Tab-separated table of C-alpha atoms in Angstrom:
chain	number	residue	atom	x	y	z
A	1	MET	CA	-30.508	44.857	-250.974
A	2	GLU	CA	-31.575	41.246	-251.381
A	3	TYR	CA	-34.927	40.527	-249.760
A	4	VAL	CA	-36.115	37.227	-251.201
A	5	HIS	CA	-34.055	35.016	-248.876
A	6	HIS	CA	-35.717	36.702	-245.863
A	7	LEU	CA	-39.071	35.328	-246.984
A	8	ASN	CA	-37.781	31.837	-246.150
A	9	GLU	CA	-37.525	32.912	-242.512
A	10	TYR	CA	-41.322	33.069	-242.314
A	11	ALA	CA	-43.906	30.303	-242.477
A	12	PRO	CA	-46.093	30.075	-245.602
A	13	ALA	CA	-49.445	31.820	-245.719
A	14	MET	CA	-52.631	30.185	-244.553
A	15	THR	CA	-54.647	28.424	-247.216
A	16	ALA	CA	-57.683	30.158	-248.669
A	17	GLU	CA	-59.877	27.756	-246.679
A	18	GLN	CA	-58.093	28.599	-243.425
A	19	VAL	CA	-58.430	32.297	-244.164
A	20	ALA	CA	-62.164	31.897	-244.805
A	21	CYS	CA	-62.607	30.100	-241.476
A	22	GLU	CA	-60.713	32.851	-239.657
A	23	VAL	CA	-62.815	35.563	-241.307
A	24	ALA	CA	-66.006	33.753	-240.292
A	25	ARG	CA	-64.785	33.466	-236.699
A	26	ILE	CA	-63.844	37.128	-236.494
A	27	ALA	CA	-67.081	38.260	-238.147
A	28	GLU	CA	-68.978	36.612	-235.286
A	29	ALA	CA	-66.718	38.305	-232.735
A	30	ALA	CA	-67.305	41.696	-234.392
A	31	ALA	CA	-70.923	41.830	-233.189
A	32	LYS	CA	-69.808	42.764	-229.662
A	33	ASN	CA	-67.821	45.726	-231.013
A	34	ARG	CA	-70.723	47.616	-232.583
A	35	THR	CA	-70.752	50.214	-229.834
A	36	THR	CA	-70.683	54.000	-229.815
A	37	GLU	CA	-67.194	54.120	-228.327
A	38	ILE	CA	-65.775	51.831	-230.993
A	39	PHE	CA	-67.577	53.744	-233.744
A	40	LYS	CA	-65.896	56.884	-232.375
A	41	PHE	CA	-62.517	55.208	-232.336
A	42	CYS	CA	-62.946	53.983	-235.912
A	43	TYR	CA	-63.820	57.538	-236.954
A	44	SER	CA	-60.568	58.758	-235.381
A	45	THR	CA	-58.557	56.335	-237.552
A	46	ILE	CA	-59.884	57.581	-240.894
A	47	ASP	CA	-57.574	58.992	-243.536
A	48	LEU	CA	-60.285	61.208	-245.041
A	49	THR	CA	-59.700	60.853	-248.739
A	50	THR	CA	-60.346	62.757	-251.943
A	51	LEU	CA	-58.518	61.272	-254.925
A	52	SER	CA	-60.675	62.269	-257.864
A	53	CYS	CA	-59.791	63.432	-261.360
A	54	ASN	CA	-61.916	66.525	-260.758
A	55	ASP	CA	-60.173	67.618	-257.543
A	56	SER	CA	-59.190	71.282	-257.638
A	57	VAL	CA	-57.668	73.814	-255.287
A	58	ALA	CA	-61.177	75.091	-254.542
A	59	SER	CA	-62.743	71.680	-253.907
A	60	VAL	CA	-59.831	70.386	-251.829
A	61	THR	CA	-59.754	73.605	-249.783
A	62	GLU	CA	-63.454	73.255	-248.997
A	63	PHE	CA	-62.980	69.570	-248.132
A	64	ALA	CA	-60.076	70.304	-245.791
A	65	ARG	CA	-61.776	73.280	-244.135
A	66	LYS	CA	-64.789	71.113	-243.409
A	67	ALA	CA	-62.525	68.557	-241.726
A	68	ALA	CA	-60.858	71.314	-239.700
A	69	ALA	CA	-64.234	72.744	-238.651
A	70	PHE	CA	-65.224	69.335	-237.282
A	71	TYR	CA	-63.158	69.983	-234.133
A	72	GLY	CA	-65.579	72.724	-233.115
A	73	LYS	CA	-68.797	71.220	-234.419
A	74	TYR	CA	-68.397	67.767	-232.863
A	75	PRO	CA	-66.124	68.244	-229.823
A	76	HIS	CA	-67.368	64.962	-228.310
A	77	ILE	CA	-65.993	62.938	-231.248
A	78	PRO	CA	-62.242	62.594	-231.946
A	79	ASN	CA	-61.520	63.922	-235.420
A	80	VAL	CA	-60.154	61.914	-238.349
A	81	ALA	CA	-56.453	61.025	-238.352
A	82	SER	CA	-55.521	62.785	-241.585
A	83	ILE	CA	-56.624	64.154	-244.931
A	84	CYS	CA	-55.362	62.141	-247.914
A	85	ILE	CA	-54.884	63.899	-251.251
A	86	TYR	CA	-52.763	63.970	-254.407
A	87	PRO	CA	-49.265	65.500	-254.029
A	88	SER	CA	-50.141	68.749	-255.787
A	89	PHE	CA	-52.654	69.558	-253.026
A	90	VAL	CA	-50.389	69.091	-249.996
A	91	GLU	CA	-49.779	72.829	-249.612
A	92	THR	CA	-53.478	73.535	-250.206
A	93	VAL	CA	-54.475	71.286	-247.315
A	94	GLY	CA	-51.689	72.673	-245.148
A	95	LEU	CA	-53.116	76.181	-245.473
A	96	ALA	CA	-56.686	75.005	-244.837
A	97	VAL	CA	-55.894	73.060	-241.644
A	98	ASP	CA	-53.213	75.369	-240.253
A	99	GLY	CA	-53.503	75.680	-236.488
A	100	THR	CA	-55.122	72.253	-236.052
A	101	PRO	CA	-53.469	68.895	-235.217
A	102	MET	CA	-54.671	67.458	-238.544
A	103	ARG	CA	-52.077	65.353	-240.341
A	104	ILE	CA	-51.586	65.486	-244.095
A	105	THR	CA	-51.294	62.280	-246.123
A	106	SER	CA	-50.215	62.349	-249.747
A	107	VAL	CA	-50.356	59.503	-252.205
A	108	ALA	CA	-47.177	59.555	-254.266
A	109	GLY	CA	-44.703	57.434	-256.184
A	110	GLY	CA	-46.803	57.015	-259.308
A	111	PHE	CA	-50.109	56.347	-257.567
A	112	PRO	CA	-52.255	54.408	-258.357
A	113	ALA	CA	-50.468	52.116	-260.840
A	114	SER	CA	-46.832	52.599	-259.771
A	115	GLN	CA	-45.962	52.303	-263.440
A	116	THR	CA	-43.438	55.046	-264.078
A	117	PHE	CA	-39.714	55.611	-263.744
A	118	LEU	CA	-38.308	55.084	-260.260
A	119	GLU	CA	-36.659	58.503	-260.497
A	120	VAL	CA	-40.081	60.070	-261.104
A	121	LYS	CA	-41.541	58.181	-258.142
A	122	ALA	CA	-38.695	59.332	-255.903
A	123	LEU	CA	-39.041	62.971	-256.982
A	124	GLU	CA	-42.790	62.929	-256.377
A	125	VAL	CA	-42.316	61.521	-252.870
A	126	ALA	CA	-39.573	64.042	-252.089
A	127	MET	CA	-41.681	66.976	-253.316
A	128	ALA	CA	-44.719	65.883	-251.306
A	129	VAL	CA	-42.586	65.675	-248.170
A	130	GLU	CA	-40.948	69.025	-248.877
A	131	ASN	CA	-44.381	70.615	-249.301
A	132	GLY	CA	-45.490	69.413	-245.884
A	133	ALA	CA	-46.826	65.864	-246.095
A	134	ASP	CA	-46.680	64.052	-242.759
A	135	GLU	CA	-47.477	60.682	-244.307
A	136	ILE	CA	-46.850	59.163	-247.735
A	137	ASP	CA	-48.878	56.353	-249.336
A	138	ILE	CA	-47.079	54.572	-252.183
A	139	VAL	CA	-48.013	51.517	-254.237
A	140	LEU	CA	-45.881	48.390	-254.343
A	141	ASN	CA	-45.058	47.538	-257.954
A	142	VAL	CA	-47.742	44.916	-258.607
A	143	GLY	CA	-46.378	44.037	-262.031
A	144	ARG	CA	-43.044	43.091	-260.485
A	145	MET	CA	-44.773	41.084	-257.763
A	146	LEU	CA	-46.821	39.109	-260.275
A	147	ALA	CA	-43.681	38.481	-262.336
A	148	GLY	CA	-41.844	37.136	-259.285
A	149	GLU	CA	-39.405	40.074	-259.240
A	150	TYR	CA	-39.589	40.373	-255.468
A	151	ASP	CA	-36.197	41.981	-254.841
A	152	GLU	CA	-36.882	44.628	-257.462
A	153	ALA	CA	-40.286	45.439	-255.948
A	154	ALA	CA	-38.869	45.688	-252.428
A	155	ASN	CA	-35.902	47.759	-253.527
A	156	GLU	CA	-38.261	50.360	-254.994
A	157	VAL	CA	-39.876	50.671	-251.561
A	158	GLU	CA	-36.428	51.013	-249.983
A	159	VAL	CA	-35.525	53.845	-252.369
A	160	LEU	CA	-38.771	55.705	-251.668
A	161	ARG	CA	-38.374	55.217	-247.917
A	162	LYS	CA	-35.074	57.104	-248.185
A	163	GLU	CA	-36.893	60.072	-249.739
A	164	CYS	CA	-38.943	60.440	-246.536
A	165	ALA	CA	-37.683	62.106	-243.374
A	166	ASP	CA	-37.459	59.833	-240.337
A	167	ASP	CA	-40.645	61.308	-238.875
A	168	VAL	CA	-42.665	60.825	-242.073
A	169	VAL	CA	-44.936	57.771	-242.004
A	170	LEU	CA	-44.621	55.540	-245.077
A	171	LYS	CA	-47.630	53.398	-245.985
A	172	VAL	CA	-47.170	50.799	-248.716
A	173	ILE	CA	-50.242	49.746	-250.683
A	174	ILE	CA	-49.921	46.148	-251.847
A	175	GLU	CA	-53.083	46.176	-254.028
A	176	SER	CA	-54.249	42.900	-252.538
A	177	GLY	CA	-57.124	42.543	-254.997
A	178	ALA	CA	-54.636	42.195	-257.864
A	179	LEU	CA	-52.369	39.773	-255.992
A	180	LYS	CA	-55.352	37.541	-255.139
A	181	THR	CA	-53.712	34.562	-253.388
A	182	PRO	CA	-52.947	34.472	-249.650
A	183	GLU	CA	-49.316	33.559	-250.356
A	184	LEU	CA	-48.686	36.471	-252.712
A	185	ILE	CA	-50.493	38.908	-250.390
A	186	ARG	CA	-48.349	37.666	-247.488
A	187	ARG	CA	-45.133	38.005	-249.499
A	188	ALA	CA	-46.044	41.539	-250.558
A	189	ALA	CA	-46.751	42.559	-246.964
A	190	LEU	CA	-43.527	41.010	-245.662
A	191	LEU	CA	-41.392	42.519	-248.426
A	192	SER	CA	-42.915	45.961	-247.790
A	193	MET	CA	-42.135	45.732	-244.070
A	194	LEU	CA	-38.621	44.434	-244.673
A	195	ALA	CA	-38.017	47.385	-247.004
A	196	GLY	CA	-39.091	49.962	-244.400
A	197	ALA	CA	-42.880	50.362	-244.517
A	198	ASP	CA	-44.471	51.836	-241.389
A	199	PHE	CA	-47.890	50.599	-242.535
A	200	VAL	CA	-49.086	48.063	-245.055
A	201	LYS	CA	-52.308	49.023	-246.799
A	202	THR	CA	-54.762	46.863	-248.702
A	203	SER	CA	-55.686	48.833	-251.772
A	204	THR	CA	-55.692	51.996	-253.846
A	205	GLY	CA	-59.469	51.815	-254.251
A	206	LYS	CA	-58.877	52.213	-257.988
A	207	ILE	CA	-59.382	48.595	-259.108
A	208	ASP	CA	-62.450	46.362	-258.950
A	209	VAL	CA	-61.393	44.388	-255.861
A	210	ALA	CA	-60.364	46.669	-253.017
A	211	ALA	CA	-60.118	45.887	-249.294
A	212	THR	CA	-61.455	42.489	-248.252
A	213	PRO	CA	-61.568	40.873	-244.811
A	214	GLU	CA	-59.656	37.921	-246.261
A	215	ALA	CA	-56.736	40.093	-247.363
A	216	ALA	CA	-56.824	41.911	-244.018
A	217	VAL	CA	-56.495	38.627	-242.122
A	218	VAL	CA	-53.488	37.592	-244.226
A	219	MET	CA	-51.831	41.002	-243.881
A	220	CYS	CA	-52.399	41.278	-240.125
A	221	THR	CA	-50.992	37.777	-239.658
A	222	ALA	CA	-47.893	38.859	-241.605
A	223	ILE	CA	-47.594	41.990	-239.423
A	224	ARG	CA	-47.857	39.826	-236.290
A	225	ASP	CA	-45.208	37.387	-237.509
A	226	TYR	CA	-42.889	40.212	-238.570
A	227	TYR	CA	-43.258	41.829	-235.136
A	228	ARG	CA	-42.490	38.572	-233.354
A	229	ARG	CA	-39.312	38.202	-235.406
A	230	THR	CA	-38.071	41.812	-235.398
A	231	GLY	CA	-39.768	43.614	-232.508
A	232	ARG	CA	-40.872	46.410	-234.873
A	233	LYS	CA	-44.564	47.309	-234.943
A	234	VAL	CA	-45.991	48.014	-238.375
A	235	GLY	CA	-49.488	49.418	-238.831
A	236	PHE	CA	-52.380	48.148	-240.934
A	237	LYS	CA	-54.614	50.265	-243.181
A	238	ALA	CA	-57.813	49.061	-244.830
A	239	ALA	CA	-58.780	51.143	-247.861
A	240	GLY	CA	-61.223	50.874	-250.709
A	241	GLY	CA	-64.767	49.615	-250.255
A	242	VAL	CA	-65.028	50.393	-246.534
A	243	ARG	CA	-68.436	52.043	-246.618
A	244	THR	CA	-70.495	51.126	-243.553
A	245	ALA	CA	-69.989	51.357	-239.814
A	246	GLU	CA	-70.181	47.563	-239.728
A	247	ASP	CA	-67.374	47.336	-242.317
A	248	ALA	CA	-65.178	49.565	-240.149
A	249	VAL	CA	-65.892	47.508	-237.035
A	250	LEU	CA	-65.053	44.275	-238.856
A	251	TYR	CA	-61.584	45.596	-239.729
A	252	TYR	CA	-61.218	46.880	-236.154
A	253	THR	CA	-62.032	43.375	-234.916
A	254	ILE	CA	-59.567	41.718	-237.312
A	255	VAL	CA	-56.830	43.914	-235.870
A	256	GLU	CA	-58.022	43.273	-232.319
A	257	GLU	CA	-58.161	39.491	-232.744
A	258	ILE	CA	-54.870	39.014	-234.632
A	259	LEU	CA	-52.648	41.853	-233.418
A	260	GLY	CA	-54.218	42.710	-230.087
A	261	PRO	CA	-55.239	45.917	-228.317
A	262	GLU	CA	-51.750	47.445	-228.689
A	263	TRP	CA	-52.559	47.994	-232.373
A	264	LEU	CA	-55.864	49.728	-231.673
A	265	THR	CA	-54.510	53.246	-231.958
A	266	PRO	CA	-54.447	55.665	-234.929
A	267	GLU	CA	-50.661	55.271	-234.905
A	268	LEU	CA	-51.051	51.625	-235.978
A	269	PHE	CA	-54.537	51.277	-237.479
A	270	ARG	CA	-56.125	53.352	-240.232
A	271	ILE	CA	-59.140	53.263	-242.483
A	272	GLY	CA	-58.796	54.969	-245.848
A	273	ALA	CA	-62.202	56.209	-246.923
A	274	SER	CA	-64.574	59.093	-247.409
A	275	SER	CA	-68.091	57.629	-247.441
A	276	VAL	CA	-67.584	55.676	-244.205
A	277	ALA	CA	-67.142	58.956	-242.309
A	278	ASN	CA	-70.821	59.828	-242.630
A	279	ALA	CA	-71.810	56.238	-241.873
A	280	LEU	CA	-69.835	56.258	-238.630
A	281	LEU	CA	-71.165	59.698	-237.651
A	282	THR	CA	-74.685	58.406	-238.221
A	283	ALA	CA	-73.994	55.369	-236.035
A	284	ILE	CA	-72.492	57.575	-233.307
A	285	GLU	CA	-75.252	60.194	-233.312
A	286	GLY	CA	-78.127	57.775	-233.816
A	287	THR	CA	-79.582	59.949	-236.559
A	288	PRO	CA	-78.633	60.433	-240.243
A	289	VAL	CA	-75.565	62.662	-240.626
A	290	LYS	CA	-74.256	63.921	-243.977
A	291	TYR	CA	-71.341	66.055	-242.881
A	292	TYR	CA	-69.217	65.240	-245.936
């Protein structure tokens, strides 16, 4: 399918200066949201992540069992939205969280670089879904985006969307830190949505520049404009570098200010992280917590 001509239906991105002003405005507004209830909500939006080269069946099982045990240990706090792992551990997590409402997210499609054959990407997505993944996180082909090959990048997303069942959530990582400019970040978000993404996500967390408030503002504005044109709600996920409770609340406030309260649900807002879980638990409990 041709996607490039659809970009002309949308206004250009804000300038970097306009984005900076919007971030400053929202950062001031975020102060009012540093409350226990919002910390709890932010915790409930986490895709609890382990994507390390030293992951193993034993370590991932322990990680997942700890997340499953959270339901009983902290019944006053809504648990994380999902556990995010490499495709080979989908079945491992499924066994560890069986009998709980925990969702399973798998990165796939050549994560984190998206630099392999499309057939390999498609097979990896299909296998993760077959093994029980509820959600799939893929990476938009950044090389194609930087080369201006927008149709090719979007068509890869379209192909991988077809490998997911209708009830499987597809999150597309645009790697905003590599795209850098507001215009290219906006184009990547719009192309991902046009090609079938259920979420657009900032980063893999595997390059130097991960999630930034500036990229989040550009992406949420693109989500808003896409919704106004199509009526389809697409979620936003901040990932990479979200470490403190204050970081989480800032992204919450960006979503609140640009997209509105309708987006403040785990079905439309996620935080991809591991370290922020303990930070939020500490903020909620008012005492240091090192659960993970």
